[in-house]
PDB file of C-alpha atoms in Angstrom:
ATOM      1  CA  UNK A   1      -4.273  -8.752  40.076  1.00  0.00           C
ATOM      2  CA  UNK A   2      -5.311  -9.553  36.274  1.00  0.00           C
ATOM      3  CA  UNK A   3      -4.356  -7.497  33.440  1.00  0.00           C
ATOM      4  CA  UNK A   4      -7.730  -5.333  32.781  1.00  0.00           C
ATOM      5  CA  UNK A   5      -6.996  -5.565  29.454  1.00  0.00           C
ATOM      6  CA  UNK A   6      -6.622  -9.709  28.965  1.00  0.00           C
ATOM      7  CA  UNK A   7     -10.583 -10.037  28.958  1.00  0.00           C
ATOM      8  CA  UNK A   8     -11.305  -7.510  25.984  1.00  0.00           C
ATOM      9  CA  UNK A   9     -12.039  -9.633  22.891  1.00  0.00           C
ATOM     10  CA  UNK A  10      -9.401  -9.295  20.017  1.00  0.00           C
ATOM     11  CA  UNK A  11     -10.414  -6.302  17.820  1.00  0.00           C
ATOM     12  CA  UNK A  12      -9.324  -6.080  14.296  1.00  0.00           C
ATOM     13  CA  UNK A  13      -9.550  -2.313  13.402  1.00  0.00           C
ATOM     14  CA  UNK A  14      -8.617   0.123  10.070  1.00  0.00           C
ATOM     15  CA  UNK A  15      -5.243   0.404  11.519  1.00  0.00           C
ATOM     16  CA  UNK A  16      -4.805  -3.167  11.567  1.00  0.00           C
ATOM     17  CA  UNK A  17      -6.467  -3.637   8.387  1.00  0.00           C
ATOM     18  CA  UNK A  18      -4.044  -0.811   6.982  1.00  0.00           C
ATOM     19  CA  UNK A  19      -1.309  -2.424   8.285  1.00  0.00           C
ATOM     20  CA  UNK A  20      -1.811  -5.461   7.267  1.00  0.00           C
ATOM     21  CA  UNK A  21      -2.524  -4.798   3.293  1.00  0.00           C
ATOM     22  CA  UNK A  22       0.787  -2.404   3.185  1.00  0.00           C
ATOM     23  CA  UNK A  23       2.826  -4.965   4.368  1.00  0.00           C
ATOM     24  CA  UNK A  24       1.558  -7.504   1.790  1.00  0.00           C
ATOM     25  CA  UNK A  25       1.842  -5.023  -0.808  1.00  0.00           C
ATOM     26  CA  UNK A  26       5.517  -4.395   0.285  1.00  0.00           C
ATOM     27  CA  UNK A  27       6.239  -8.375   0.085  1.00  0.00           C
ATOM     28  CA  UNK A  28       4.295  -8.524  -3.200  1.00  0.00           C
ATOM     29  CA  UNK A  29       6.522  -5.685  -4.270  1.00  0.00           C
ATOM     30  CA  UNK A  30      10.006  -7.446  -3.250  1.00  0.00           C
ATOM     31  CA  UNK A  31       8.595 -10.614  -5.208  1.00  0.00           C
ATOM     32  CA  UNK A  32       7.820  -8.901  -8.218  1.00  0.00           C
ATOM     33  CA  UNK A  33      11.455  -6.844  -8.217  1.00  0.00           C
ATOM     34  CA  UNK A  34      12.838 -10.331  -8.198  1.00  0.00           C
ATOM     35  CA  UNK A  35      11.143 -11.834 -10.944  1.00  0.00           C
ATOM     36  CA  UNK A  36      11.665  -8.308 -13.813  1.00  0.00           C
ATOM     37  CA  UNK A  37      15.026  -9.063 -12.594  1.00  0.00           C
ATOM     38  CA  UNK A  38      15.254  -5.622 -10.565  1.00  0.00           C
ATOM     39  CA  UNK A  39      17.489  -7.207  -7.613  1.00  0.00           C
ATOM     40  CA  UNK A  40      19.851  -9.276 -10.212  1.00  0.00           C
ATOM     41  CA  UNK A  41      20.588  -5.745 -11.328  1.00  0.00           C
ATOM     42  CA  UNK A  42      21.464  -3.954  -8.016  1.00  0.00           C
ATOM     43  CA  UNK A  43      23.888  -7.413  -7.578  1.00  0.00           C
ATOM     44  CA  UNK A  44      25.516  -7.435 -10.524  1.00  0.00           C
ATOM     45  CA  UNK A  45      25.820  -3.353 -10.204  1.00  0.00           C
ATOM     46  CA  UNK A  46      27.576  -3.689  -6.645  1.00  0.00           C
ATOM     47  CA  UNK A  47      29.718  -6.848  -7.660  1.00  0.00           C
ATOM     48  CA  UNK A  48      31.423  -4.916 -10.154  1.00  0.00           C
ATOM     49  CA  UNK A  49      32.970  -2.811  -7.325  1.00  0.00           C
ATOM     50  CA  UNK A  50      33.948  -5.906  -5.452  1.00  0.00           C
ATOM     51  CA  UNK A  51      35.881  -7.910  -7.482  1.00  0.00           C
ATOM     52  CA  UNK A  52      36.749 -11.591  -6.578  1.00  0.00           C
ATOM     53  CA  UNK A  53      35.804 -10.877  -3.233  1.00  0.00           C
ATOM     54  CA  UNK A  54      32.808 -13.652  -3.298  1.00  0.00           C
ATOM     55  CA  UNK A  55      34.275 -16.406  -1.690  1.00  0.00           C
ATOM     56  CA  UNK A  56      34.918 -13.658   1.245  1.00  0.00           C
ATOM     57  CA  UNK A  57      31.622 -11.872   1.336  1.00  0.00           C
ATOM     58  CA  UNK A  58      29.885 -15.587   0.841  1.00  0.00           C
ATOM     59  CA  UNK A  59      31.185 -16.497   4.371  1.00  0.00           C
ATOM     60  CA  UNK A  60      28.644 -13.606   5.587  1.00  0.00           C
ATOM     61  CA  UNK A  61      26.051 -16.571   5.081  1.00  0.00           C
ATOM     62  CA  UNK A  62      25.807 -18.545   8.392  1.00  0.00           C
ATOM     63  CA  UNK A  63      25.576 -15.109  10.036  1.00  0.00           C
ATOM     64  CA  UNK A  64      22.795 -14.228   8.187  1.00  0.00           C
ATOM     65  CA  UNK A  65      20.732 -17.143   8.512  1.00  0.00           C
ATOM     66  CA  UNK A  66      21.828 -18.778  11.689  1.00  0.00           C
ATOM     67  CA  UNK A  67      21.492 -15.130  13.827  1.00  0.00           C
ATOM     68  CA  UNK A  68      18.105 -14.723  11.809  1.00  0.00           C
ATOM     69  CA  UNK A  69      16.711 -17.979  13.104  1.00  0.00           C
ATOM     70  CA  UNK A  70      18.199 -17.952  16.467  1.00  0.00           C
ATOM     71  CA  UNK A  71      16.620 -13.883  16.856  1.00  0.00           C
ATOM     72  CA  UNK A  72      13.487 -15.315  14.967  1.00  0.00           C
ATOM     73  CA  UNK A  73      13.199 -17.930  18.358  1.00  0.00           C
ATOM     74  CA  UNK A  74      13.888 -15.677  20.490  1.00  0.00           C
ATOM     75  CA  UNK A  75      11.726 -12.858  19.610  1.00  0.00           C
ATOM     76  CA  UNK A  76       8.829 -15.470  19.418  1.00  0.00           C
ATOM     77  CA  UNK A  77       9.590 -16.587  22.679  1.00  0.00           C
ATOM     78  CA  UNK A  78      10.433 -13.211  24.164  1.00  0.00           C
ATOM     79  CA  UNK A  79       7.206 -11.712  26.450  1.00  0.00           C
ATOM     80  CA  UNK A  80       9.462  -8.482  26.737  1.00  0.00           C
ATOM     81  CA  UNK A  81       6.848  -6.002  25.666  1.00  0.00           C
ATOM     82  CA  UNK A  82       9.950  -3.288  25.131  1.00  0.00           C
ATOM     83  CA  UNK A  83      10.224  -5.528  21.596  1.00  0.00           C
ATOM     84  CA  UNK A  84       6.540  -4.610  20.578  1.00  0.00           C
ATOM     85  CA  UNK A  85       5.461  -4.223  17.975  1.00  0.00           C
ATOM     86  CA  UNK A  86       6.675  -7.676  16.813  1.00  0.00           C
ATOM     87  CA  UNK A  87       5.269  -7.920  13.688  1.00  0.00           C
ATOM     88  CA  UNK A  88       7.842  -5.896  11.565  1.00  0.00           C
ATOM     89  CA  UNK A  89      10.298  -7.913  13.900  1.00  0.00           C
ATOM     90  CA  UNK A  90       9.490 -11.377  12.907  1.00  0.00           C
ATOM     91  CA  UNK A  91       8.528 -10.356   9.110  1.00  0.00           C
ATOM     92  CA  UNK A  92      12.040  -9.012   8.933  1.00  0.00           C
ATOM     93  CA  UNK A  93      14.020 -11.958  10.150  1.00  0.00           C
ATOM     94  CA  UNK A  94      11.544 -14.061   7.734  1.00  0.00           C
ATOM     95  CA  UNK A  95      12.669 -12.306   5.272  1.00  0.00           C
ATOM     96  CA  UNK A  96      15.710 -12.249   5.720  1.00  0.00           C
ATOM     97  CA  UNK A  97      16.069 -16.011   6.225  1.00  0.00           C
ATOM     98  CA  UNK A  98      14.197 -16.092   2.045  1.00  0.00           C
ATOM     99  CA  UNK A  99      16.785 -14.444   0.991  1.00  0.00           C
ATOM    100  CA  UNK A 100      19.244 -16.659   2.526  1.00  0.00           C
ATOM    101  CA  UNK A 101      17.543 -19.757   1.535  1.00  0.00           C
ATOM    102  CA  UNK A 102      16.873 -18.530  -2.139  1.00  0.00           C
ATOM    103  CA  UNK A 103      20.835 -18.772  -3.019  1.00  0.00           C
ATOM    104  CA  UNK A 104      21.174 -22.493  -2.235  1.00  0.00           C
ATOM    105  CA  UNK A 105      18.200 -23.260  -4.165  1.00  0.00           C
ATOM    106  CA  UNK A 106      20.139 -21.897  -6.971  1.00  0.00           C
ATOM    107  CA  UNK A 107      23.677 -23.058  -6.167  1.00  0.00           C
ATOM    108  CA  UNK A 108      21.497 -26.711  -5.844  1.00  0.00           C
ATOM    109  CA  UNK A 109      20.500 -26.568  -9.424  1.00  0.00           C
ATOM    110  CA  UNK A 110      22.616 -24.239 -10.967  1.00  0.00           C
ATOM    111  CA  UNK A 111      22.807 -20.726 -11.596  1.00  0.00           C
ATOM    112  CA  UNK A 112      19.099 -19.754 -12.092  1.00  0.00           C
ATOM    113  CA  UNK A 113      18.949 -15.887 -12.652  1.00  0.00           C
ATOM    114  CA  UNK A 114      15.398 -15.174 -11.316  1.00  0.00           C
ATOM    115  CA  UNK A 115      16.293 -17.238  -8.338  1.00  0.00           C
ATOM    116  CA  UNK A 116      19.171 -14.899  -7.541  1.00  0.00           C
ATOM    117  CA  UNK A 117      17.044 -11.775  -8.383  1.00  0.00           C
ATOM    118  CA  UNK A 118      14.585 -12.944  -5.935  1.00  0.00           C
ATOM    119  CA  UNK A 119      17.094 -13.324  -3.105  1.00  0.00           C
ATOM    120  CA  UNK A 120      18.677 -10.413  -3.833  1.00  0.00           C
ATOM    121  CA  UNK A 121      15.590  -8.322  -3.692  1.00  0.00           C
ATOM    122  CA  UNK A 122      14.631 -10.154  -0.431  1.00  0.00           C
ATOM    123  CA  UNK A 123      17.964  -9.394   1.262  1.00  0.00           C
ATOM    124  CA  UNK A 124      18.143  -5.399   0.478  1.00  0.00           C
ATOM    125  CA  UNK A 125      14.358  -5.021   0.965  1.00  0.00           C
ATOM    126  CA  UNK A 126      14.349  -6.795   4.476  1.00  0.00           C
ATOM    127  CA  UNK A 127      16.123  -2.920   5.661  1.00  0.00           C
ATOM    128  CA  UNK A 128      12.958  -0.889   5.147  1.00  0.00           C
ATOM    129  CA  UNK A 129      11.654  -3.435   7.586  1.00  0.00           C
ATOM    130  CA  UNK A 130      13.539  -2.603  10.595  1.00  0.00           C
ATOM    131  CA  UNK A 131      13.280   0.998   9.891  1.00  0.00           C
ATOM    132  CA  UNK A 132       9.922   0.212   9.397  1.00  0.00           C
ATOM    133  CA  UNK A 133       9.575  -1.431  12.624  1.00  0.00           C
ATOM    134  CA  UNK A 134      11.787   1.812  14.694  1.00  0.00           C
ATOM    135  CA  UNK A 135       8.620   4.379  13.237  1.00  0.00           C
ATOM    136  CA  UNK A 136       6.021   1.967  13.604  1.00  0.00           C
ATOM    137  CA  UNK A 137       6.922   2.593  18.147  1.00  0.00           C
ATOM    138  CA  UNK A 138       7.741   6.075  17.457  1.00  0.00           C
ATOM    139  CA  UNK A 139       4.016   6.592  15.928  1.00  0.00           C
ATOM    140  CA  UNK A 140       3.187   4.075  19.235  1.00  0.00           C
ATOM    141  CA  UNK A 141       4.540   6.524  21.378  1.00  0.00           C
ATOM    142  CA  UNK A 142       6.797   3.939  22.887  1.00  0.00           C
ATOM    143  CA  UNK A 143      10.262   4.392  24.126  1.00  0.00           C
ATOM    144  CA  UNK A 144      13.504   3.711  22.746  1.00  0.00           C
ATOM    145  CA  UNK A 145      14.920   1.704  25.514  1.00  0.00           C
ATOM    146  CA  UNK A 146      18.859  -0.433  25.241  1.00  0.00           C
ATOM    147  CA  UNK A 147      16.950  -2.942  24.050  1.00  0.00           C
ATOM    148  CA  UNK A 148      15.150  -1.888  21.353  1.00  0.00           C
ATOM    149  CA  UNK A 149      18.514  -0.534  20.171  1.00  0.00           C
ATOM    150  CA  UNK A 150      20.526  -3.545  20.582  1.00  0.00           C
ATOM    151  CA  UNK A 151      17.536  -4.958  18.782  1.00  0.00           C
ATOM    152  CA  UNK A 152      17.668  -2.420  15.842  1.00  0.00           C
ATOM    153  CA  UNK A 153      20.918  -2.840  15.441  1.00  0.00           C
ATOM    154  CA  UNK A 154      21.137  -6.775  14.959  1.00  0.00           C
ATOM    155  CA  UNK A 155      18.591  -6.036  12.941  1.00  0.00           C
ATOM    156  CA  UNK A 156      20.270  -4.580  10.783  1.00  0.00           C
ATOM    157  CA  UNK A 157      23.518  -6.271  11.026  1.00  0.00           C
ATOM    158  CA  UNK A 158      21.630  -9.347   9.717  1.00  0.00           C
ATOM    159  CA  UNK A 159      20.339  -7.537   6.653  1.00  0.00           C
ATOM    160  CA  UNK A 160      23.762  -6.366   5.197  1.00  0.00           C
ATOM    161  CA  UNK A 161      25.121  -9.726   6.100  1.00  0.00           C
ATOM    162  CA  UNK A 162      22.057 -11.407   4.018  1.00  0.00           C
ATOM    163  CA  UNK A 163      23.163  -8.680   1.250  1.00  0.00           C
ATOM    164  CA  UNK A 164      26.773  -9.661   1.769  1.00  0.00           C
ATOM    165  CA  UNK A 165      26.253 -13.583   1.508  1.00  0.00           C
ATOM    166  CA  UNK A 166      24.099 -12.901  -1.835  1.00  0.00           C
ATOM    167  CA  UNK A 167      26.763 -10.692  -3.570  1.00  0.00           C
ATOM    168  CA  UNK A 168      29.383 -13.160  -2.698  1.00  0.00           C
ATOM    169  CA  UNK A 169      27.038 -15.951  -3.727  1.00  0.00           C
ATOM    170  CA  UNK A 170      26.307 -13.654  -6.921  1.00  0.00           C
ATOM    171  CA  UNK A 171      30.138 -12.972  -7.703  1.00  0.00           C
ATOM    172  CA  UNK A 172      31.569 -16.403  -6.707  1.00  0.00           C
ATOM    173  CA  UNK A 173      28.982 -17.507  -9.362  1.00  0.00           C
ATOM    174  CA  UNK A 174      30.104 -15.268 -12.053  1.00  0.00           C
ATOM    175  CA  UNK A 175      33.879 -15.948 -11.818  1.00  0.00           C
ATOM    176  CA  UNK A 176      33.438 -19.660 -10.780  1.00  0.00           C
TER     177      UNK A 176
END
C-alpha cells in the first residue's frame, strides 16, 4: 500500500519560507560575529581561565570533526523519521565541521585573528542549533523518543568539543 502522501507535489509554504530566511539570518549573524571579532573575544575571555591547557583541550579536535562527519552521513542516510526535522540536524553538524575546519586554515598560514573569530563564533553558535532543532518537534508535535535524545545529546557533545578544540587551538596559539 503507497504512502497517500508520496503523490502530493512539494509545497513551499510561509512556514517554510519563514524558516528558511531565519536560519540564513542566524548564519549571516555567526559570520558577521566572526569578522567584528565578537567570537575572538568570548576565546580569549574563556582562555584566560584555562591556562596552558591548549595542547589538552586541542585534542577535543578529531572528536569534533570526525563524530560531526560520521553523524553528518549518517543522518543523511538515516530514513528514521523519529530524526525529523533534519534540517537543524544537518545545518548543525555543518556547522560545526566550519568551525573545525576554520582553525587549520589558520594554523596553515599563521595566526590570522578573523580566521579564529570566525571559528570561534561557528563553534559556540552551532548550540542554539540543536536546541533549535529539540523546539522546532516540540512545535511539530512530535515525540521525544531514545533516539531523539541520544541524538540531542551527541549533538551537543560535538558542539562543546568544537568549542574545546578552538580554545585549545586559541590558547596553544597564544603561548606557542
Amino acid at each position: 500500500m503507497q504512502d497517500p502522501l508520496s503523490d502530493q507535489p512539494l509545497r513551499f509554504r510561509l512556514k517554510d519560507l519563514m524558516l528558511v530566511t531565519g536560519i540564513l539570518g542566524y548564519l549571516c549573524g555567526l559570520i558577521s560575529f566572526g569578522v567584528t571579532g565578537f567570537g575572538w573575544r568570548v576565546i580569549v575571555h574563556l582562555g584566560k581561565g584555562i591556562g596552558m591547557l591548549g595542547p589538552e583541550i586541542t585534542a577535543a579536535w578529531p572528536f569534533a570533526f570526525f563524530g560531526s562527519l560520521a553523524m553528518l552521513v549518517v543522518v543523511s542516510l538515516s530514513e528514521n523519521s523519529g530524526r525529523s526535522p533534519k534540517l537543524f540536524l544537518l545545518l548543525n553538524l555543518a556547522v560545526v565541521l566550519v568551525s573545525c575546519c576554520f582553525p587549520l586554515i589558520t594554523l596553515d598560514h599563521g595566526i590570522n585573528i578573523s580566521g579564529m573569530s570566525l571559528a570561534a563564533s561557528f563553534a559556540i553558535g552551532a548550540i542554539p542549533l540543536s536546541v533549535a532543532w529539540l523546539v522546532h518537534r516540540w512545535i511539530l508535535e512530535f515525540p521525544l523518543t531514545p533516539v531523539v535524545s541520544r541524538t540531542f545529546y551527541t549533538l551537543v557533545f560535538l558542539d562543546l568539543m568544537a568549542i574545546g578544540s578552538v580554545l585549545g587551538m586559541c590558547v596553544f596559539e597564544s603561548y606557542y
